[in-house]
PDB file of C-alpha atoms in Angstrom:
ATOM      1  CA  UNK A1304     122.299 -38.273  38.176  1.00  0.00           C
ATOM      2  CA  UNK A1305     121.921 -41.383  40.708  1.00  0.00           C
ATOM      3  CA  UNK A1306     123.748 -41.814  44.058  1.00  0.00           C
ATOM      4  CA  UNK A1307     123.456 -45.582  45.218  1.00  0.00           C
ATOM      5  CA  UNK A1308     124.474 -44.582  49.309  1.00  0.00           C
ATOM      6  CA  UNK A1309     123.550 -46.437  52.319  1.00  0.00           C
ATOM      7  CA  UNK A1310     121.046 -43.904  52.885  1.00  0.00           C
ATOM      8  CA  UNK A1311     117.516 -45.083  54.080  1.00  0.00           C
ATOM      9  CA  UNK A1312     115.175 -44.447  51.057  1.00  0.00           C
ATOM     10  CA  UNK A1313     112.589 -41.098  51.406  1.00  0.00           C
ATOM     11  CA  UNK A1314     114.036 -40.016  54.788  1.00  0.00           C
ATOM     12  CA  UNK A1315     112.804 -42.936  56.542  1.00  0.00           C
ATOM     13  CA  UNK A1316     113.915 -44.293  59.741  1.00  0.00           C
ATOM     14  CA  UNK A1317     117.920 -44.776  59.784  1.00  0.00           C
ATOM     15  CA  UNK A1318     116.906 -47.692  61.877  1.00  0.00           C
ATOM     16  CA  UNK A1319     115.323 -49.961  59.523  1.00  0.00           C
ATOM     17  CA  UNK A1320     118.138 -49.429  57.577  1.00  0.00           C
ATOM     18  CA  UNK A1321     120.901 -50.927  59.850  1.00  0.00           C
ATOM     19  CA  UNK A1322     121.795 -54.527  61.026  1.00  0.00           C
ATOM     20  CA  UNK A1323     118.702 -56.430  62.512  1.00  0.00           C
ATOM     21  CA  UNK A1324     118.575 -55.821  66.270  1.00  0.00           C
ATOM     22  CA  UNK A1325     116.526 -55.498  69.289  1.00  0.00           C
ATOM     23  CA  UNK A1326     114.901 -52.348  70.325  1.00  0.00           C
ATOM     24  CA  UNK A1327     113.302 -51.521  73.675  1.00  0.00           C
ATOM     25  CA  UNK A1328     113.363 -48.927  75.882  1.00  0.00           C
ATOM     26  CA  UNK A1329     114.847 -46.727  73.372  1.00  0.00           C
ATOM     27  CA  UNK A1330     117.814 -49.003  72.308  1.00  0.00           C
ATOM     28  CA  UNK A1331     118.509 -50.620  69.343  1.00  0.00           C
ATOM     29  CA  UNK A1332     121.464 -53.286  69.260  1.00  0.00           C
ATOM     30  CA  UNK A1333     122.697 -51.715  65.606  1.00  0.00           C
ATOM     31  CA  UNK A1334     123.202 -48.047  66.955  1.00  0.00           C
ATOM     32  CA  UNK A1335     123.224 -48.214  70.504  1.00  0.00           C
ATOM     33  CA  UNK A1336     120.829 -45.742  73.080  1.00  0.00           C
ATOM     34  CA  UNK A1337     118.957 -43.048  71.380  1.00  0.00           C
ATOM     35  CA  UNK A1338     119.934 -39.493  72.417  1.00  0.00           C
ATOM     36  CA  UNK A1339     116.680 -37.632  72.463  1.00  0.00           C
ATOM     37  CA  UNK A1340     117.142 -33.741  72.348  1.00  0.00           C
ATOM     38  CA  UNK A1341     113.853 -31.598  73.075  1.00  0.00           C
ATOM     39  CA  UNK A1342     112.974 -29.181  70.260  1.00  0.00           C
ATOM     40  CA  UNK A1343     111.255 -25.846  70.803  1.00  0.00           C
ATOM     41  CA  UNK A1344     108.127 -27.227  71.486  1.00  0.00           C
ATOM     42  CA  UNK A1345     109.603 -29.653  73.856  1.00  0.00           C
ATOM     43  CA  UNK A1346     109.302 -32.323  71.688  1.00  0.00           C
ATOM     44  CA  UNK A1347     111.753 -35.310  72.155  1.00  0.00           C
ATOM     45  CA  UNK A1348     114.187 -35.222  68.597  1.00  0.00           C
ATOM     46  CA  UNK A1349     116.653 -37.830  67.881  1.00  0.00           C
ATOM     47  CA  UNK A1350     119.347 -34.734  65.758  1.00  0.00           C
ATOM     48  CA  UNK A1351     121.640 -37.865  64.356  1.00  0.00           C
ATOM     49  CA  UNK A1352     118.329 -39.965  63.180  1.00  0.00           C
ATOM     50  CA  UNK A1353     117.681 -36.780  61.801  1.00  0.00           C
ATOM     51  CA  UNK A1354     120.465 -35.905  59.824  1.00  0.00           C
ATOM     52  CA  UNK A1355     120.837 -39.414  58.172  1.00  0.00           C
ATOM     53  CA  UNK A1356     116.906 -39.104  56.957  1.00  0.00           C
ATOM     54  CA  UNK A1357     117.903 -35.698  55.293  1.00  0.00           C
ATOM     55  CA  UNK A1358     120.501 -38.128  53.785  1.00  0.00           C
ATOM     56  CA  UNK A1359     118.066 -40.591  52.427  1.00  0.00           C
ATOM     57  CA  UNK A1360     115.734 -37.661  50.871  1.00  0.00           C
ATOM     58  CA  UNK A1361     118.823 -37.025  48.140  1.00  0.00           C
ATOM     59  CA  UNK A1362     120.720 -39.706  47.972  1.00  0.00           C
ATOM     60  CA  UNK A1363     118.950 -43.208  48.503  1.00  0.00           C
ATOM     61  CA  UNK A1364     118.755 -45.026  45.454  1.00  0.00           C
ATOM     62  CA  UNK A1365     116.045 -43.736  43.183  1.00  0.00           C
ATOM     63  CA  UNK A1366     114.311 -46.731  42.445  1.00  0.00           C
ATOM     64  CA  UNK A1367     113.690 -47.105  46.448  1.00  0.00           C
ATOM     65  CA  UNK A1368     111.588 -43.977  46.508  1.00  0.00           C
ATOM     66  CA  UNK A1369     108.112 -43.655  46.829  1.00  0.00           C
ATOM     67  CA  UNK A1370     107.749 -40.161  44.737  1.00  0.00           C
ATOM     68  CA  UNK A1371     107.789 -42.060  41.724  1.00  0.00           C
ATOM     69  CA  UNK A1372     105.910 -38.979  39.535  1.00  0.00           C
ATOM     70  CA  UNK A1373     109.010 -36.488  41.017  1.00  0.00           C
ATOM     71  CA  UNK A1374     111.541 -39.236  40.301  1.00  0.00           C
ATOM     72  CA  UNK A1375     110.109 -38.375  36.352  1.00  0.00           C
ATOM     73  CA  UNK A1376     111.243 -34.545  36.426  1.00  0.00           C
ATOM     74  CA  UNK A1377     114.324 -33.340  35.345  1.00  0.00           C
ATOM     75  CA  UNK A1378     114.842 -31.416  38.235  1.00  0.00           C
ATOM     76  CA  UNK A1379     113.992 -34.055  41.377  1.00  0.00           C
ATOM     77  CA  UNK A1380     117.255 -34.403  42.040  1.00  0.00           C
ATOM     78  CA  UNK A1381     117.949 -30.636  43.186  1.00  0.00           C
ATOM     79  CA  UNK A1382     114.197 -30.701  45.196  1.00  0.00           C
ATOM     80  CA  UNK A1383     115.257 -33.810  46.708  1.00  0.00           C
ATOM     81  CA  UNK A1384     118.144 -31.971  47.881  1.00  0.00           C
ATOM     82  CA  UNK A1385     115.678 -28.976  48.872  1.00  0.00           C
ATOM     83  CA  UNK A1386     113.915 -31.232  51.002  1.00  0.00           C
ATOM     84  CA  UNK A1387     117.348 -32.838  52.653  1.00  0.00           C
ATOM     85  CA  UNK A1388     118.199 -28.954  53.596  1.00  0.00           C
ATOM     86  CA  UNK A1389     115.063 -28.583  55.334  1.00  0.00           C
ATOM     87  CA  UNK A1390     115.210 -31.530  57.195  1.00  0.00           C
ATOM     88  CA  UNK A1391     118.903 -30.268  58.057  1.00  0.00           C
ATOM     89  CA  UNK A1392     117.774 -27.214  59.370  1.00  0.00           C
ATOM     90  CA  UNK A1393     115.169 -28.878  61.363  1.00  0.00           C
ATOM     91  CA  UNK A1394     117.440 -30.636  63.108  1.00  0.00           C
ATOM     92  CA  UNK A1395     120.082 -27.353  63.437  1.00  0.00           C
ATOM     93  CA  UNK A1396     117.307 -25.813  65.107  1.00  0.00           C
ATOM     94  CA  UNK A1397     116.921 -28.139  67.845  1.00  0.00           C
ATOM     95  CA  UNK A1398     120.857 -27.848  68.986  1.00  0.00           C
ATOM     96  CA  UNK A1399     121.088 -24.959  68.699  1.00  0.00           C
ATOM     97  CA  UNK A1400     117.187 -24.599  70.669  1.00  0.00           C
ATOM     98  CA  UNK A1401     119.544 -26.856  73.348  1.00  0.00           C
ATOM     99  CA  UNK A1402     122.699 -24.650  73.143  1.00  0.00           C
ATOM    100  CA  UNK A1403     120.038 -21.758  74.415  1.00  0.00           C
ATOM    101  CA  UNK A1404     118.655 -23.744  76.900  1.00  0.00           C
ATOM    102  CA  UNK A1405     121.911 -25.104  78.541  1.00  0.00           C
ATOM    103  CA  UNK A1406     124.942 -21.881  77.392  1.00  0.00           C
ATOM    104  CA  UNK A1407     126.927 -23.056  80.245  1.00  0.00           C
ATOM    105  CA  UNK A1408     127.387 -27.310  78.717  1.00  0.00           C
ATOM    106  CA  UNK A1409     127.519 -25.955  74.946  1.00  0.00           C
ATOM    107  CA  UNK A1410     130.482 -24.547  72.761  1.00  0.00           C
ATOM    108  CA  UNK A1411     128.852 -20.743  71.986  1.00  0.00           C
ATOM    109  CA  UNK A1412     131.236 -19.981  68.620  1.00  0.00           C
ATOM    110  CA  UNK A1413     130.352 -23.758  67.370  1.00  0.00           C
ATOM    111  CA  UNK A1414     126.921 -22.826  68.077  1.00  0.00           C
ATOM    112  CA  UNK A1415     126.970 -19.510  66.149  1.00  0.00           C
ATOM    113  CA  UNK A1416     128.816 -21.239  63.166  1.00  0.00           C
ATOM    114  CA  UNK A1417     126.087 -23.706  62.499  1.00  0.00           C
ATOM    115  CA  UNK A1418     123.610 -20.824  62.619  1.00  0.00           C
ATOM    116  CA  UNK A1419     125.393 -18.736  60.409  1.00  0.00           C
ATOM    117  CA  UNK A1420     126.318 -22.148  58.046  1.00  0.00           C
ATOM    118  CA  UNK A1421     122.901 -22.644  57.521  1.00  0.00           C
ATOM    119  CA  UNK A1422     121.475 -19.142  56.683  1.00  0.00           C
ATOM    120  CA  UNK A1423     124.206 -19.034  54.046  1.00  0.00           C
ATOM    121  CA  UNK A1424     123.138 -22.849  52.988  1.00  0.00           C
ATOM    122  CA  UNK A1425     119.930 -21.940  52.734  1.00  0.00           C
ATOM    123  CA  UNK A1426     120.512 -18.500  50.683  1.00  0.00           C
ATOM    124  CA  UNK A1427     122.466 -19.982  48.231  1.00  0.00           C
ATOM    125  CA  UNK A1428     120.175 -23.340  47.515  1.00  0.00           C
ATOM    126  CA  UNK A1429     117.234 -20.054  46.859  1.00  0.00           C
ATOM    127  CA  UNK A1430     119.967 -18.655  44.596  1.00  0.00           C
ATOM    128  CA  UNK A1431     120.221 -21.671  42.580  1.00  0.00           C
ATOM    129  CA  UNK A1432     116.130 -22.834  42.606  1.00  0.00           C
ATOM    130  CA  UNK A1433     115.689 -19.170  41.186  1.00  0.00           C
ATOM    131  CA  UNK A1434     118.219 -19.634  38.080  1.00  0.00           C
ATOM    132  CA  UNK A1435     117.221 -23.579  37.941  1.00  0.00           C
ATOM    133  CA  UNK A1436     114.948 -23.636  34.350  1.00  0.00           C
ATOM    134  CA  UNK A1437     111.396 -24.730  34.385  1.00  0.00           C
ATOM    135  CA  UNK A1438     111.273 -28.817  33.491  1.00  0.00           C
ATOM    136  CA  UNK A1439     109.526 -27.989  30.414  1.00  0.00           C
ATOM    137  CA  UNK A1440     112.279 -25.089  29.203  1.00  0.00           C
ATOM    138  CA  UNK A1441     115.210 -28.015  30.526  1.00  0.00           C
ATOM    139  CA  UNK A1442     112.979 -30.721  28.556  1.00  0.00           C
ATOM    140  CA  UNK A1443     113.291 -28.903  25.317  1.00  0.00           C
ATOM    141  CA  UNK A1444     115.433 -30.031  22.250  1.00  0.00           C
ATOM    142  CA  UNK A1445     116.003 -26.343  20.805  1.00  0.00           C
ATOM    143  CA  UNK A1446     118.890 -26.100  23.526  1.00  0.00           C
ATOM    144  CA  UNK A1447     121.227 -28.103  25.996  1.00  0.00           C
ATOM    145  CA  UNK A1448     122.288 -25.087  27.910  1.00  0.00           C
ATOM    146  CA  UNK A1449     119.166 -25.784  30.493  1.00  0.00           C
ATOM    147  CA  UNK A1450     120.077 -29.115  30.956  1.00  0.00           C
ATOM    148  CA  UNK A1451     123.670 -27.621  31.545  1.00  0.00           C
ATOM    149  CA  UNK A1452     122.112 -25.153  33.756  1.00  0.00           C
ATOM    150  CA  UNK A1453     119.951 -27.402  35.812  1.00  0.00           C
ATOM    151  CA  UNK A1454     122.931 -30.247  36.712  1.00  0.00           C
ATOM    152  CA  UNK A1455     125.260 -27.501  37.541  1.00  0.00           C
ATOM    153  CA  UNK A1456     122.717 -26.208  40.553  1.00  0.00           C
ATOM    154  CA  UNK A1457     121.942 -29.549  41.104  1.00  0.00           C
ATOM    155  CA  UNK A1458     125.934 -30.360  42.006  1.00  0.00           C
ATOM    156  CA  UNK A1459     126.096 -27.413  43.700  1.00  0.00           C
ATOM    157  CA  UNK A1460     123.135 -27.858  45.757  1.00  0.00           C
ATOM    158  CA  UNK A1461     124.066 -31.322  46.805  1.00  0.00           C
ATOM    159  CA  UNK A1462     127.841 -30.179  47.756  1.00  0.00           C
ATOM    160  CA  UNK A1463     126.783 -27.603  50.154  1.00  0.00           C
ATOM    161  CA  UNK A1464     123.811 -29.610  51.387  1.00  0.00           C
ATOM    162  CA  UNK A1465     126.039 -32.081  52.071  1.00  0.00           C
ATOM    163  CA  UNK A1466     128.656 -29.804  53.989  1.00  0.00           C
ATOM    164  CA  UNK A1467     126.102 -28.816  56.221  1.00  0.00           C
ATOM    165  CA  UNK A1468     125.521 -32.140  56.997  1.00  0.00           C
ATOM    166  CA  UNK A1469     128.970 -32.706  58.001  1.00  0.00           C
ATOM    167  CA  UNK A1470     129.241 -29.510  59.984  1.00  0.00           C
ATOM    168  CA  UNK A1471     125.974 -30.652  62.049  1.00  0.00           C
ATOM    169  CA  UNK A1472     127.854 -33.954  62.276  1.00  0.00           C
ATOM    170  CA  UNK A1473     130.920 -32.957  63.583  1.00  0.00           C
ATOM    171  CA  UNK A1474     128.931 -30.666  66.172  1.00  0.00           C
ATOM    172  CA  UNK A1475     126.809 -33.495  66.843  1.00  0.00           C
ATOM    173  CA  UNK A1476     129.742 -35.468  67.917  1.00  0.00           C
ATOM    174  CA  UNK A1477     131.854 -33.118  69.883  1.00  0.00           C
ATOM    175  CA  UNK A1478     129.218 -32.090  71.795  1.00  0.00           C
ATOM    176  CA  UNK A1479     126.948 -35.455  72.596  1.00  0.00           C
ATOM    177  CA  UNK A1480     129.164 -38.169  72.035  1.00  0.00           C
ATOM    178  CA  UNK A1481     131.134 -38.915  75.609  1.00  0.00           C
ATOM    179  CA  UNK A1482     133.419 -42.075  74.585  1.00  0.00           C
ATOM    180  CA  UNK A1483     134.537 -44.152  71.872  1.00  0.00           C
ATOM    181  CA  UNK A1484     132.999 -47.001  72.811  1.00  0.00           C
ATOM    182  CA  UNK A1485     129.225 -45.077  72.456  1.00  0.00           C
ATOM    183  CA  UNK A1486     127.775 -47.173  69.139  1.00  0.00           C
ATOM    184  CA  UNK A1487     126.947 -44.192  67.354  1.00  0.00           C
ATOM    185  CA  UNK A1488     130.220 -42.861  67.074  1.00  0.00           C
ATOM    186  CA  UNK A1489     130.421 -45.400  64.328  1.00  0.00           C
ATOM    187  CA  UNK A1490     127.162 -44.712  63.045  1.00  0.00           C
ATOM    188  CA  UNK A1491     127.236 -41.685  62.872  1.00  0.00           C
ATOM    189  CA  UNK A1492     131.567 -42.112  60.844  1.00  0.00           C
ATOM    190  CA  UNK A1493     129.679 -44.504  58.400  1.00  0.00           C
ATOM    191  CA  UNK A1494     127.588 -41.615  57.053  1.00  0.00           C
ATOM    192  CA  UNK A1495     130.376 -38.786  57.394  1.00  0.00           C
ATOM    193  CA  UNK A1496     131.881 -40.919  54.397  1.00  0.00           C
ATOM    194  CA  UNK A1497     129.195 -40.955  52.407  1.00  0.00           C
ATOM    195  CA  UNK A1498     128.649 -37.438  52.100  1.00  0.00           C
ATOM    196  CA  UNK A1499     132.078 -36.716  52.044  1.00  0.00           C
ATOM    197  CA  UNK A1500     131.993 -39.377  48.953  1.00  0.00           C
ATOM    198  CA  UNK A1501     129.318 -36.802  47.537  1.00  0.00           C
ATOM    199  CA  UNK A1502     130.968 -33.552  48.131  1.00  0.00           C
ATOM    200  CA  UNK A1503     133.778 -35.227  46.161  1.00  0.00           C
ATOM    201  CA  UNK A1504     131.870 -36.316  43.262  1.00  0.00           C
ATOM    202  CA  UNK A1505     130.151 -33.165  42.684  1.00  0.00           C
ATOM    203  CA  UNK A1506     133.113 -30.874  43.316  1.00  0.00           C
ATOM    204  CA  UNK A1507     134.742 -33.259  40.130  1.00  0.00           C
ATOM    205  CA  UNK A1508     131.581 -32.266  38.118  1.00  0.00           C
ATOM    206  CA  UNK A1509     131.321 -28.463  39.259  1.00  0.00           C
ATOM    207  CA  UNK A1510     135.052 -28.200  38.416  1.00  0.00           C
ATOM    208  CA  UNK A1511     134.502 -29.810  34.762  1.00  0.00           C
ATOM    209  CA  UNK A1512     131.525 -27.349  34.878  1.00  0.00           C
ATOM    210  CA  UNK A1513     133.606 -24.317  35.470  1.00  0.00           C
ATOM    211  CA  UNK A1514     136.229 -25.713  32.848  1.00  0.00           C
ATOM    212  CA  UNK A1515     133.731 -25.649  30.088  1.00  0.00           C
ATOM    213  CA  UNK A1516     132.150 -22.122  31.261  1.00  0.00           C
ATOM    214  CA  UNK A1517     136.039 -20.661  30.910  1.00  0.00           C
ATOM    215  CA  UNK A1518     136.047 -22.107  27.308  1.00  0.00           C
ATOM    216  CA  UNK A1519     132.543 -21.331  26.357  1.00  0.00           C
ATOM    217  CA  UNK A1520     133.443 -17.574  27.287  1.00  0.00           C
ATOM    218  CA  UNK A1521     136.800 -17.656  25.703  1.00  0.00           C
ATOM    219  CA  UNK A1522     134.994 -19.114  22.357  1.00  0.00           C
ATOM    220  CA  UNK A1523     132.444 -15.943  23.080  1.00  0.00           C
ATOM    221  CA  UNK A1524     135.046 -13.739  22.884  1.00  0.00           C
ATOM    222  CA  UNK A1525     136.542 -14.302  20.071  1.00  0.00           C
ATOM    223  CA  UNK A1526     133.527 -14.915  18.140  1.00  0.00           C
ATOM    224  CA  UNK A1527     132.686 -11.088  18.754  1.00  0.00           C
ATOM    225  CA  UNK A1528     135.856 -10.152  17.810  1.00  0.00           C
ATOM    226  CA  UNK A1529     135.437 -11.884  14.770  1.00  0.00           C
ATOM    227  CA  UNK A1530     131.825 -10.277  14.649  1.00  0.00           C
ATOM    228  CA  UNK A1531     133.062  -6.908  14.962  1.00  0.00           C
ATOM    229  CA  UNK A1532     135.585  -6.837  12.361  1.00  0.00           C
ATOM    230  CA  UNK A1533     132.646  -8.137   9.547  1.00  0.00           C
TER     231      UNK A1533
END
């Protein structure tokens, strides 16, 4: 599976990725003033730099990544998208630290929804790392059903990863982005497409995926019938 997405490679910077600008006194001339949010520890966090370097953990271009003995395993796709989650939930953490810290500026039920959105991400990716085969069981030629098993929890992981990523998104932006005119409105728009391109791709394969479970069982089925009556 390869994604080719304007994603800076290995959760780097988003900066270096952008048009060549300026930067000083925490602006840069691609994506406008950095909004710095402190995190529990009262460290400053940029949330949208954030959210675009979970991007570029899953879905930079592989041969831009430095992991090059993961990039060999048949499952570094879905621990790439492991890694994406946890740098999503890094950054959750710090709005939602800042929703605590300022409950009269912050939209409560928003607030709540991310929290909830990413305890149920996160339950579900451990759901589907638990039934995700070993590389050596999905490597071996007696069977294609762990291959099967391992790109259908891959899709999935990467669709709800990628949801969440939207979600923080869209909180990101009704609740820190004052005007249209602020440049990381369309930042921060440019990357809302690309993983809405993703969800869309792997919802095609999850559905094809579900179509060939419904026939597999059907086929199942009747093959017992047929055993039975032997």
């Amino acid at each position: 599976m390869s994604n080719v997405h304007p994603f800076p490679a290995g959760g780097k910077s988003a900066k270096s990725a952008r048009k060549k600008g300026g930067r000083a006194n925490g602006h840069h001339a691609a994506i406008g003033e950095a909004l710095l949010i402190q995190d529990i520890d009262g460290r400053p966090v940029d949330v949208l730099e954030k959210i675009i370097q979970a991007g570029g953990l899953y879905l930079a271009p592989s041969d831009a990544r430095s992991d090059v003995n993961l990039e060999a395993a048949p499952s570094a796709q879905f621990l790439w998208t492991v890694q994406g989650l946890d740098t999503l939930i890094d950054a959750a953490n710090v709005l939602i630290y800042e929703a605590q810290r300022h409950p009269e500026r912050m939209d409560q039920e928003s607030v709540d929804g991310l929290d909830q959105q990413a305890k149920t991400t996160h339950k579900l990716i451990q759901k589907l790392d638990a039934m995700l085969p070993t590389d050596e069981f999905i490597l071996s030629p007696n069977s294609f059903g762990p291959e099967f098993m391992a790109e259908y929890a891959t899709n999935a992981a990467m669709l709800m990863v990628s949801r969440f990523a939207i979600s923080l998104l869209g909180y990101y932006d009704a609740q820190f982005i004052r005007t249209k005119k602020d440049r990381r409105k369309d930042m921060m728009m440019d990357f809302v497409d690309v993983y809405r391109e993703v969800i869309q791709d792997c919802q095609i394969h999850i559905n094809a995926h579900d179509y060939l479970l419904k026939e597999l069982a059907s086929a199942q089925r009747a093959m017992n019938k047929v055993m039975k009556e032997l």
